[in-house]
Amino acid sequence: MTEESSTKKTRIAEFTERCREIGLKITPQRLEIFREMIAATDHPSALMLHKRLQQRMPTISLDTVYRTLLTFEQHNLIARVNTRESLARFDALMEPHHHLICELCHGIEDIQSKSLDELQLADRVSDWGEIQKIDVVMYGVCKKCLGKKVAV
Ligand SMILES: [Zn+2]
Ligand SMILES: [Zn+2]
């Protein structure tokens, strides 16, 4: 329907290659779920993704979507956002980045920050071991929700 950008095409090519490497069968459903994941910018839950997929694939079950996302996560094709929510939220952006989470609408936005990536940590940390990944989650209230609060 819509024309896919070259980055999306590259992501799909990488996806199919990785599936072959790990011996994961590329089914039309898996491909559609991955496609929907890389199109999403809102870090969807399985439920959110299922609603979107149902418009094109009316027979797809929530369980299939959930299980597929877990399989993708397991093989590092997507990541899970560290939220306090009980509902898992997924991320197709695999480059290092951090997250801003709204406590009211549960919106999740990406944030790139060199200063966070290069965070100066207490000596206690180097005594403890070696840091391999810094994944910061900041909680607050987004502008949209702040606007609503003022209006009330
Ligand atoms: Zn909000
Ligand atoms: Zn993200």
XYZ file of N, CA and C and ligand atoms in Angstrom:
458
model
N 0.846 -1.194 0.000
C 0.000 0.000 0.000
C 0.893 1.261 0.000
N 1.518 1.530 1.144
C 2.451 2.651 1.199
C 3.836 2.182 0.778
N 4.587 3.099 0.216
C 5.924 2.736 -0.244
C 6.859 2.632 0.955
N 7.613 1.574 1.000
C 8.518 1.393 2.140
C 9.830 2.121 1.913
N 10.305 2.762 2.937
C 11.569 3.483 2.826
C 12.723 2.484 2.719
N 13.870 2.997 2.275
C 15.003 2.094 2.080
C 15.492 1.512 3.407
N 15.373 2.299 4.508
C 15.795 1.756 5.800
C 14.911 0.583 6.197
N 13.618 0.710 5.933
C 12.707 -0.385 6.266
C 13.035 -1.622 5.447
N 13.351 -1.384 4.167
C 13.719 -2.507 3.300
C 14.972 -3.186 3.826
N 15.946 -2.368 4.274
C 17.174 -2.929 4.834
C 16.863 -3.736 6.081
N 15.992 -3.188 6.934
C 15.635 -3.905 8.170
C 15.005 -5.263 7.852
N 14.151 -5.275 6.834
C 13.489 -6.530 6.474
C 14.496 -7.522 5.882
N 15.426 -6.997 5.088
C 16.471 -7.863 4.535
C 17.322 -8.456 5.653
N 17.666 -7.615 6.641
C 18.445 -8.083 7.793
C 17.661 -9.131 8.580
N 16.368 -8.854 8.696
C 15.483 -9.760 9.434
C 15.445 -11.144 8.786
N 15.242 -11.169 7.479
C 15.158 -12.466 6.801
C 16.499 -13.205 6.857
N 17.582 -12.433 6.766
C 18.900 -13.045 6.835
C 19.134 -13.669 8.215
N 18.779 -12.898 9.241
C 18.961 -13.364 10.626
C 18.087 -14.602 10.902
N 16.869 -14.599 10.365
C 15.980 -15.750 10.541
C 16.602 -17.003 9.934
N 17.209 -16.830 8.762
C 17.868 -17.965 8.109
C 19.011 -18.475 8.963
N 19.802 -17.540 9.481
C 20.947 -17.892 10.329
C 20.530 -18.728 11.534
N 19.457 -18.282 12.175
C 19.048 -18.945 13.416
C 18.047 -20.066 13.157
N 17.682 -20.251 11.907
C 16.767 -21.326 11.560
C 15.323 -21.063 11.961
N 14.953 -19.797 11.961
C 13.570 -19.423 12.267
C 12.807 -19.297 10.946
N 11.767 -20.069 10.814
C 11.005 -20.081 9.571
C 10.327 -18.722 9.346
N 10.474 -18.187 8.134
C 9.854 -16.897 7.840
C 8.444 -17.130 7.299
N 7.485 -17.019 8.178
C 6.092 -17.185 7.769
C 5.528 -15.804 7.429
N 4.455 -15.740 6.616
C 3.858 -14.437 6.310
C 3.460 -13.675 7.581
N 2.984 -14.414 8.598
C 2.597 -13.765 9.858
C 3.800 -13.133 10.547
N 4.892 -13.886 10.642
C 6.095 -13.354 11.293
C 6.596 -12.117 10.563
N 6.571 -12.169 9.241
C 7.037 -11.046 8.443
C 6.153 -9.820 8.679
N 4.854 -10.033 8.718
C 3.910 -8.919 8.953
C 4.106 -8.319 10.339
N 4.318 -9.172 11.332
C 4.515 -8.692 12.707
C 5.796 -7.858 12.779
N 6.840 -8.337 12.125
C 8.099 -7.584 12.131
C 7.935 -6.249 11.405
N 7.258 -6.294 10.259
C 7.001 -5.089 9.476
C 6.249 -4.045 10.312
N 5.241 -4.505 11.037
C 4.434 -3.609 11.867
C 5.288 -3.049 13.019
N 6.174 -3.881 13.545
C 7.057 -3.439 14.634
C 7.988 -2.324 14.166
N 8.592 -2.472 12.974
C 9.539 -1.431 12.540
C 8.801 -0.172 12.074
N 7.515 -0.291 11.784
C 6.751 0.892 11.406
C 6.298 1.666 12.650
N 6.230 0.978 13.781
C 5.724 1.603 15.010
C 6.797 2.457 15.667
N 6.374 3.613 16.181
C 7.327 4.463 16.900
C 6.903 4.590 18.366
N 5.827 3.922 18.736
C 5.272 4.101 20.082
C 5.549 2.942 21.045
N 6.488 2.065 20.672
C 6.832 0.945 21.560
C 5.582 0.163 21.953
N 4.921 -0.456 20.990
C 3.635 -1.102 21.267
C 3.735 -2.351 22.141
N 2.647 -2.629 22.818
C 2.486 -3.902 23.519
C 1.951 -4.893 22.491
N 1.902 -6.169 22.854
C 1.345 -7.175 21.942
C -0.098 -6.821 21.583
N -0.836 -6.322 22.561
C -2.243 -5.967 22.352
C -2.394 -4.819 21.335
N -1.558 -3.793 21.493
C -1.595 -2.654 20.571
C -1.261 -3.118 19.144
N -0.258 -3.966 19.038
C 0.187 -4.463 17.737
C -0.876 -5.373 17.110
N -1.499 -6.160 17.942
C -2.529 -7.082 17.479
C -3.683 -6.312 16.833
N -4.093 -5.221 17.466
C -5.184 -4.392 16.922
C -4.836 -3.876 15.528
N -3.579 -3.450 15.362
C -3.151 -2.924 14.052
C -3.091 -4.028 12.997
N -2.571 -5.191 13.402
C -2.409 -6.306 12.464
C -3.749 -6.879 12.027
N -4.702 -6.846 12.938
C -6.036 -7.414 12.657
C -6.705 -6.758 11.453
N -6.364 -5.489 11.207
C -6.965 -4.798 10.065
C -6.549 -5.445 8.747
N -5.317 -5.954 8.704
C -4.836 -6.621 7.488
C -4.974 -8.128 7.574
N -4.834 -8.673 8.788
C -4.889 -10.119 8.988
C -5.962 -10.436 10.040
N -7.212 -10.474 9.623
C -8.316 -10.608 10.583
C -8.259 -11.879 11.441
N -7.551 -12.904 10.953
C -7.574 -14.166 11.698
C -6.413 -14.299 12.689
N -5.517 -13.343 12.694
C -4.340 -13.465 13.578
C -4.769 -13.343 15.047
N -4.221 -14.226 15.883
C -4.623 -14.197 17.293
C -3.630 -13.401 18.127
N -4.113 -12.881 19.240
C -3.260 -12.123 20.156
C -2.125 -13.004 20.670
N -2.454 -14.264 20.913
C -1.459 -15.206 21.413
C -0.300 -15.376 20.414
N -0.648 -15.474 19.133
C 0.379 -15.593 18.085
C 1.270 -14.356 18.082
N 0.642 -13.183 18.174
C 1.418 -11.939 18.158
C 2.361 -11.923 19.361
N 1.830 -12.256 20.523
C 2.634 -12.235 21.741
C 3.800 -13.225 21.667
N 3.485 -14.440 21.267
C 4.524 -15.475 21.186
C 5.592 -15.116 20.160
N 5.149 -14.529 19.045
C 6.100 -14.128 18.003
C 7.029 -13.027 18.509
N 6.460 -12.059 19.243
C 7.285 -10.977 19.787
C 8.321 -11.529 20.761
N 7.914 -12.496 21.562
C 8.858 -13.111 22.506
C 9.976 -13.844 21.768
N 9.613 -14.514 20.686
C 10.619 -15.210 19.869
C 11.593 -14.200 19.265
N 11.056 -13.109 18.736
C 11.910 -12.061 18.160
C 12.850 -11.497 19.228
N 12.301 -11.289 20.408
C 13.093 -10.720 21.509
C 14.237 -11.667 21.882
N 13.888 -12.923 21.957
C 14.849 -13.959 22.315
C 16.037 -13.984 21.350
N 15.776 -13.666 20.086
C 16.823 -13.698 19.067
C 17.368 -12.310 18.747
N 17.108 -11.352 19.648
C 17.614 -9.983 19.471
C 17.181 -9.306 18.173
N 16.015 -9.644 17.701
C 15.486 -8.979 16.514
C 14.725 -7.722 16.935
N 14.191 -7.739 18.122
C 13.551 -6.583 18.754
C 13.964 -6.607 20.231
N 13.623 -5.531 20.933
C 13.957 -5.471 22.361
C 12.697 -5.192 23.170
N 12.799 -5.427 24.457
C 11.690 -5.117 25.349
C 12.082 -3.878 26.151
N 11.157 -2.951 26.304
C 11.450 -1.745 27.081
C 11.287 -2.077 28.563
N 12.229 -1.582 29.364
C 12.131 -1.813 30.807
C 11.132 -0.848 31.423
N 9.886 -1.243 31.478
C 8.882 -0.362 32.075
C 8.410 -0.975 33.386
N 7.694 -0.165 34.165
C 7.128 -0.672 35.407
C 5.786 -1.348 35.133
N 5.300 -1.168 33.908
C 3.998 -1.737 33.553
C 4.059 -3.260 33.521
N 2.948 -3.885 33.802
C 2.915 -5.339 33.735
C 2.840 -5.809 32.284
N 2.310 -4.932 31.420
C 2.207 -5.255 30.002
C 3.547 -4.975 29.324
N 4.131 -5.996 28.692
C 5.428 -5.810 28.031
C 5.271 -4.884 26.834
N 6.226 -3.971 26.681
C 6.233 -3.065 25.532
C 7.493 -3.355 24.725
N 7.349 -3.346 23.397
C 8.450 -3.776 22.543
C 8.997 -2.647 21.680
N 10.247 -2.787 21.285
C 10.994 -1.752 20.597
C 11.763 -2.382 19.439
N 11.638 -1.784 18.250
C 12.379 -2.328 17.108
C 13.697 -1.595 16.905
N 13.887 -0.489 17.627
C 15.131 0.271 17.500
C 16.214 -0.408 18.322
N 17.230 -0.939 17.648
C 18.229 -1.728 18.344
C 19.505 -0.948 18.661
N 19.605 0.290 18.154
C 20.766 1.108 18.522
C 20.598 1.559 19.977
N 21.726 1.800 20.687
C 21.603 2.212 22.091
C 20.796 3.509 22.216
N 19.811 3.493 23.065
C 19.041 4.705 23.337
C 18.317 4.556 24.663
N 17.667 5.634 25.081
C 17.003 5.655 26.386
C 15.526 5.989 26.187
N 14.763 5.929 27.264
C 13.330 6.129 27.116
C 12.742 7.140 28.088
N 11.745 7.872 27.572
C 10.956 8.790 28.387
C 9.556 8.181 28.464
N 9.063 7.970 29.661
C 7.750 7.332 29.798
C 6.797 8.254 30.544
N 5.610 8.446 29.961
C 4.601 9.280 30.608
C 3.786 8.428 31.583
N 3.711 8.894 32.814
C 3.001 8.159 33.867
C 1.492 8.166 33.626
N 1.012 9.170 32.869
C -0.432 9.289 32.688
C -0.939 8.526 31.466
N -0.344 8.784 30.282
C -0.863 8.119 29.079
C -0.046 6.876 28.721
N 1.035 6.623 29.448
C 1.926 5.473 29.219
C 2.606 5.520 27.864
N 2.693 6.726 27.286
C 3.432 6.900 26.038
C 4.920 6.724 26.295
N 5.613 6.098 25.355
C 7.058 5.893 25.493
C 7.758 6.529 24.315
N 8.702 7.413 24.598
C 9.468 8.034 23.518
C 10.944 7.714 23.658
N 11.603 7.671 22.497
C 13.039 7.406 22.484
C 13.790 8.687 22.770
N 14.916 8.551 23.408
C 15.808 9.694 23.566
C 17.251 9.215 23.421
N 17.995 9.932 22.549
C 19.412 9.631 22.371
C 20.145 10.621 23.243
N 21.109 10.172 23.987
C 21.858 11.082 24.841
C 23.275 10.578 25.042
N 24.211 11.359 24.490
C 25.611 11.005 24.607
C 26.046 11.049 26.063
N 25.539 12.056 26.798
C 25.965 12.185 28.193
C 25.458 11.012 29.033
N 24.301 10.476 28.671
C 23.821 9.289 29.395
C 24.635 8.052 29.010
N 24.972 7.965 27.697
C 25.763 6.817 27.236
C 27.135 6.794 27.918
N 27.642 8.010 28.195
C 28.986 8.103 28.779
C 28.923 8.493 30.251
N 27.874 8.116 30.900
C 27.626 8.445 32.299
C 28.835 8.133 33.184
N 29.233 9.134 33.984
C 30.320 8.913 34.947
C 29.718 8.227 36.170
N 30.185 7.036 36.439
C 29.596 6.300 37.553
C 30.547 6.260 38.745
N 29.983 6.029 39.884
C 30.776 5.966 41.113
C 31.805 4.843 41.038
N 32.868 4.993 41.791
C 33.939 3.984 41.815
C 33.387 2.610 42.188
N 32.362 2.615 43.000
C 31.711 1.393 43.446
C 31.370 0.492 42.254
N 31.012 1.130 41.111
C 30.615 0.367 39.927
C 31.807 -0.369 39.314
N 32.948 0.301 39.196
C 34.112 -0.396 38.636
C 34.622 -1.453 39.604
N 34.389 -1.233 40.908
C 34.723 -2.269 41.887
C 33.827 -3.488 41.683
N 32.604 -3.198 41.303
C 31.612 -4.267 41.130
C 31.898 -5.124 39.909
N 32.296 -4.471 38.799
C 32.518 -5.219 37.568
C 32.568 -4.295 36.377
N 32.019 -4.739 35.255
C 32.108 -3.967 34.022
C 30.708 -3.685 33.483
N 30.432 -2.420 33.163
C 29.135 -2.044 32.595
C 29.160 -2.307 31.090
N 28.149 -3.001 30.595
C 28.106 -3.282 29.164
C 27.013 -2.503 28.449
N 26.031 -2.068 29.210
C 24.934 -1.342 28.572
C 24.289 -0.414 29.583
N 24.063 0.839 29.189
C 23.325 1.764 30.054
C 21.972 2.022 29.403
N 20.924 1.696 30.114
C 19.569 1.755 29.587
C 18.728 2.558 30.584
N 18.600 3.855 30.304
C 17.938 4.740 31.261
C 16.465 4.915 30.919
N 15.623 4.796 31.925
C 14.191 5.024 31.751
C 13.809 6.194 32.657
N 13.249 7.247 32.055
C 12.840 8.413 32.840
C 11.325 8.507 32.867
N 10.791 8.667 34.044
C 9.335 8.777 34.191
C 8.946 10.226 34.411
N 7.810 10.588 33.849
C 7.324 11.950 34.031
C 5.963 12.091 33.411
N 5.620 13.328 33.042
C 4.343 13.586 32.387
C 4.644 14.291 31.078
N 4.126 13.759 29.965
C 4.419 14.339 28.654
C 3.673 15.661 28.467
N 4.097 16.441 27.478
C 3.515 17.755 27.199
C 2.014 17.678 26.956
N 1.622 16.616 26.200
C 0.195 16.459 25.870
C -0.634 16.326 27.143
N -0.143 15.498 28.076
C -0.852 15.280 29.330
C -0.751 16.487 30.247
N 0.382 17.185 30.219
C 0.534 18.402 31.014
C -0.524 19.420 30.579
N -0.734 19.513 29.263
C -1.724 20.425 28.693
C -3.110 20.107 29.206
N -3.432 18.814 29.259
C -4.757 18.379 29.731
C -4.941 18.711 31.202
N -3.851 18.537 31.967
C -3.915 18.796 33.412
C -4.256 20.266 33.666
N -3.634 21.139 32.868
C -3.849 22.579 33.029
C -5.300 22.921 32.701
N -5.813 22.267 31.651
C -7.168 22.563 31.180
C -8.239 22.171 32.200
N -7.935 21.192 33.062
C -8.950 20.711 34.021
C -9.229 21.746 35.102
Zn 1.210 11.540 28.514
Zn 12.977 2.817 22.137
